[in-house]
Short mmCIF file of C-alpha atoms in Angstrom, two decimals:
data_model
loop_
_atom_site.label_atom_id
_atom_site.label_comp_id
_atom_site.label_asym_id
_atom_site.label_seq_id
_atom_site.Cartn_x
_atom_site.Cartn_y
_atom_site.Cartn_z
CA MET A 1 -137.17 103.05 -110.09
CA SER A 2 -137.34 102.63 -113.85
CA LEU A 3 -136.89 99.30 -115.56
CA SER A 4 -133.64 100.50 -117.17
CA SER A 5 -132.23 101.59 -113.78
CA ARG A 6 -133.06 98.22 -112.23
CA ALA A 7 -131.41 96.43 -115.13
CA SER A 8 -128.29 98.58 -114.84
CA ARG A 9 -127.98 97.89 -111.11
CA ALA A 10 -128.51 94.18 -111.70
CA SER A 11 -125.76 94.07 -114.33
CA ARG A 12 -123.30 95.77 -112.01
CA ALA A 13 -124.01 93.47 -109.07
CA PRO A 14 -122.49 90.29 -110.57
CA ARG A 15 -119.34 92.20 -111.53
CA ARG A 16 -118.96 93.54 -107.98
CA THR A 17 -119.53 90.05 -106.60
CA LEU A 18 -116.98 88.47 -108.93
CA LEU A 19 -114.39 91.12 -108.05
CA ALA A 20 -114.95 90.62 -104.33
CA VAL A 21 -114.71 86.86 -104.68
CA GLY A 22 -111.50 87.18 -106.70
CA VAL A 23 -109.83 89.43 -104.15
CA LEU A 24 -110.99 87.24 -101.26
CA SER A 25 -109.72 84.09 -102.95
CA ALA A 26 -106.30 85.65 -103.46
CA ALA A 27 -106.25 86.86 -99.87
CA LEU A 28 -107.18 83.44 -98.54
CA ALA A 29 -104.42 81.88 -100.60
CA LEU A 30 -101.94 84.17 -98.87
CA SER A 31 -103.27 83.47 -95.40
CA ALA A 32 -101.83 79.97 -95.16
CA CYS A 33 -98.34 79.47 -93.78
CA SER A 34 -96.30 78.15 -96.69
CA GLY A 35 -94.11 75.16 -96.02
CA ASP A 36 -93.08 74.24 -99.57
CA SER A 37 -89.46 73.21 -99.24
CA ASN A 38 -89.06 73.34 -103.01
CA GLY A 39 -90.04 76.99 -103.21
CA LYS A 40 -92.13 76.38 -106.32
CA SER A 41 -94.55 78.95 -107.66
CA GLY A 42 -96.64 79.68 -110.68
CA GLY A 43 -95.75 83.32 -111.18
CA GLY A 44 -97.69 83.61 -114.43
CA GLY A 45 -96.64 85.28 -117.65
CA ASN A 46 -93.47 84.74 -119.64
CA THR A 47 -90.59 84.52 -117.19
CA ASN A 48 -86.85 84.03 -117.41
CA PHE A 49 -86.38 83.14 -113.76
CA VAL A 50 -83.77 80.65 -112.65
CA SER A 51 -84.54 78.49 -109.61
CA ASN A 52 -81.77 76.74 -107.74
CA PRO A 53 -82.19 73.49 -105.78
CA GLY A 54 -82.50 75.48 -102.57
CA GLY A 55 -85.80 76.97 -103.70
CA ILE A 56 -84.48 80.45 -104.48
CA SER A 57 -85.48 82.03 -107.80
CA THR A 58 -83.43 84.80 -109.39
CA ALA A 59 -83.77 87.17 -112.33
CA ALA A 60 -80.85 88.37 -114.45
CA LYS A 61 -79.99 92.04 -114.11
CA GLY A 62 -81.43 93.09 -117.45
CA GLU A 63 -84.69 91.19 -116.90
CA ARG A 64 -85.77 92.47 -113.50
CA ALA A 65 -89.03 94.31 -112.89
CA ALA A 66 -89.78 97.08 -110.44
CA THR A 67 -92.29 96.59 -107.66
CA GLY A 68 -95.56 98.44 -107.44
CA LYS A 69 -96.17 100.87 -104.61
CA LEU A 70 -95.11 99.44 -101.25
CA ALA A 71 -95.85 102.13 -98.73
CA GLY A 72 -97.94 102.71 -95.64
CA GLU A 73 -97.90 102.67 -91.86
CA THR A 74 -95.44 100.55 -89.93
CA LEU A 75 -96.21 98.56 -86.81
CA ASP A 76 -94.77 101.40 -84.73
CA GLY A 77 -97.03 103.96 -86.39
CA LYS A 78 -94.53 105.61 -88.76
CA GLN A 79 -94.83 106.08 -92.51
CA LEU A 80 -92.54 104.09 -94.79
CA ASP A 81 -92.16 103.97 -98.57
CA VAL A 82 -89.88 101.23 -99.90
CA ALA A 83 -89.12 103.42 -102.93
CA ASP A 84 -87.19 105.76 -100.61
CA LEU A 85 -84.69 102.96 -99.95
CA LYS A 86 -83.46 102.85 -103.56
CA GLY A 87 -79.68 102.71 -103.71
CA ASN A 88 -79.61 99.90 -101.15
CA VAL A 89 -80.23 96.20 -101.47
CA VAL A 90 -83.68 95.78 -99.89
CA VAL A 91 -84.93 92.59 -98.25
CA LEU A 92 -88.73 92.32 -98.12
CA ASN A 93 -90.11 89.59 -95.86
CA ALA A 94 -93.81 88.71 -95.58
CA TRP A 95 -94.64 87.32 -92.15
CA GLY A 96 -97.29 86.89 -89.48
CA SER A 97 -96.97 86.36 -85.75
CA TRP A 98 -99.26 83.30 -86.08
CA CYS A 99 -96.95 81.56 -88.56
CA ALA A 100 -94.65 78.81 -87.24
CA PRO A 101 -92.12 78.98 -90.16
CA CYS A 102 -91.96 82.76 -89.61
CA ARG A 103 -90.94 82.14 -86.02
CA ALA A 104 -88.32 79.65 -87.21
CA GLU A 105 -86.68 82.12 -89.60
CA ALA A 106 -87.00 85.25 -87.43
CA PRO A 107 -83.73 84.78 -85.47
CA HIS A 108 -81.81 84.43 -88.76
CA PHE A 109 -83.34 87.59 -90.20
CA ALA A 110 -82.66 89.54 -87.02
CA LYS A 111 -79.02 88.37 -86.92
CA VAL A 112 -78.26 89.14 -90.56
CA ALA A 113 -80.04 92.51 -90.42
CA LYS A 114 -77.97 93.57 -87.40
CA GLU A 115 -74.72 92.42 -88.95
CA LEU A 116 -75.41 94.21 -92.25
CA GLU A 117 -76.62 97.46 -90.70
CA GLY A 118 -74.93 100.42 -92.39
CA LYS A 119 -73.52 98.22 -95.17
CA GLY A 120 -75.97 99.07 -97.95
CA VAL A 121 -78.73 96.63 -97.00
CA GLU A 122 -82.18 97.55 -95.69
CA PHE A 123 -84.75 95.11 -94.30
CA VAL A 124 -88.50 95.72 -94.38
CA GLY A 125 -91.11 93.30 -93.09
CA LEU A 126 -94.67 93.09 -94.39
CA ASN A 127 -96.77 91.92 -91.48
CA THR A 128 -100.04 90.36 -92.58
CA ARG A 129 -103.08 88.52 -91.19
CA ASP A 130 -102.56 89.93 -87.70
CA PRO A 131 -105.93 91.57 -86.91
CA ASN A 132 -104.26 93.95 -84.48
CA LYS A 133 -100.69 95.08 -83.93
CA GLN A 134 -100.10 93.72 -80.43
CA PRO A 135 -99.16 90.11 -81.36
CA ALA A 136 -96.90 91.39 -84.15
CA LEU A 137 -95.16 93.87 -81.86
CA ALA A 138 -94.67 91.12 -79.29
CA PHE A 139 -93.18 88.91 -82.03
CA GLU A 140 -90.68 91.63 -82.95
CA GLU A 141 -89.69 92.10 -79.32
CA ASP A 142 -89.34 88.36 -78.67
CA TYR A 143 -87.00 87.88 -81.63
CA GLY A 144 -85.16 91.20 -81.42
CA VAL A 145 -86.24 92.30 -84.91
CA PRO A 146 -84.30 95.53 -85.55
CA TYR A 147 -86.07 96.71 -88.72
CA PRO A 148 -89.55 98.13 -89.47
CA SER A 149 -92.52 96.22 -90.80
CA LEU A 150 -95.36 97.67 -92.84
CA TYR A 151 -98.68 96.72 -91.27
CA ASP A 152 -100.67 94.95 -93.98
CA PRO A 153 -103.43 93.03 -92.15
CA GLN A 154 -105.51 92.36 -95.28
CA GLY A 155 -102.52 91.51 -97.49
CA LYS A 156 -103.20 94.32 -99.96
CA LEU A 157 -99.56 95.35 -100.32
CA ILE A 158 -98.51 91.76 -100.86
CA LEU A 159 -101.30 91.12 -103.38
CA PHE A 160 -101.04 94.32 -105.39
CA GLY A 161 -97.46 95.49 -104.80
CA PHE A 162 -95.94 93.22 -107.42
CA PRO A 163 -96.71 93.17 -111.18
CA LYS A 164 -98.08 89.95 -112.63
CA GLY A 165 -95.39 87.55 -113.79
CA THR A 166 -92.69 88.88 -111.48
CA LEU A 167 -90.90 87.26 -108.57
CA SER A 168 -93.62 88.30 -106.16
CA LEU A 169 -94.23 87.60 -102.50
CA GLN A 170 -96.56 84.59 -102.28
CA GLY A 171 -97.55 82.71 -99.17
CA ILE A 172 -96.34 83.32 -95.64
CA PRO A 173 -93.41 83.42 -95.14
CA SER A 174 -91.84 84.51 -98.38
CA THR A 175 -88.95 86.84 -99.14
CA VAL A 176 -88.06 89.10 -102.05
CA VAL A 177 -84.76 90.93 -102.43
CA LEU A 178 -84.54 94.11 -104.50
CA ASP A 179 -81.35 95.25 -106.18
CA LYS A 180 -79.88 98.74 -105.73
CA GLU A 181 -82.15 100.06 -108.49
CA GLY A 182 -85.26 98.90 -106.65
CA LYS A 183 -85.91 95.98 -109.00
CA ILE A 184 -86.91 92.44 -108.02
CA ALA A 185 -83.82 90.25 -108.16
CA ALA A 186 -84.47 87.18 -106.01
CA ARG A 187 -87.27 85.38 -104.21
CA SER A 188 -87.77 82.53 -101.76
CA LEU A 189 -91.15 81.00 -100.91
CA MET A 190 -90.02 79.24 -97.75
CA ALA A 191 -88.50 79.97 -94.36
CA LEU A 192 -84.84 80.89 -94.69
CA ASP A 193 -81.81 80.19 -92.56
CA GLU A 194 -78.87 82.57 -92.36
CA GLU A 195 -76.91 80.90 -95.16
CA LYS A 196 -79.74 81.02 -97.69
CA LEU A 197 -80.68 84.57 -96.75
CA ARG A 198 -77.11 85.75 -97.26
CA SER A 199 -76.95 83.91 -100.59
CA MET A 200 -79.79 86.14 -101.84
CA ILE A 201 -78.20 89.36 -100.60
CA GLU A 202 -74.46 89.11 -101.20
CA PRO A 203 -74.44 88.81 -105.04
CA LEU A 204 -76.54 92.00 -105.23
CA LEU A 205 -74.19 93.91 -102.95
CA LYS A 206 -71.36 93.17 -105.42
CA GLU A 207 -73.28 94.54 -108.41
CA LYS A 208 -72.20 97.93 -109.74
#
């Protein structure tokens, strides 16, 4: 190998290492179950988000951003693209079967999803940090979850599915609600009860 080839390979190695470390650090940050009752987050960038005392952040209609690509295989082996749900209010919930706050909020999500079925609201879970599907499928059965979840064991959809500076999913559990145009309208970074979950959905259902 020539000296120039060795130098080129050496210069690329640190960049690859830094990239890997950066992605791993972000992934590890997502792996922890979030229990921040204040729902605080450093979204980055210039934002015009409004956070209420209940830890829910919202964006005004004219200031909402679209998500990145959120598509892949669900826990039951089907293909799902969130973009296909445009025209509905879409609730995106990041969860893991290993996460105690996820278990606490699951009955509320299942109840609201069943009651709003066919009323212009779609629920999609993003299951992460479960190394195989069996615990996640058992979780869904235990809590009677009626909606699909994208299987995202490495957290790639959660990490890269939201533009920087938006109301993105962060931590487990966290919830984002999209308006009927597919834009990010509200976010919570904590486990939700039925009342708080409905408070994120109902104003968007009333929008024209």
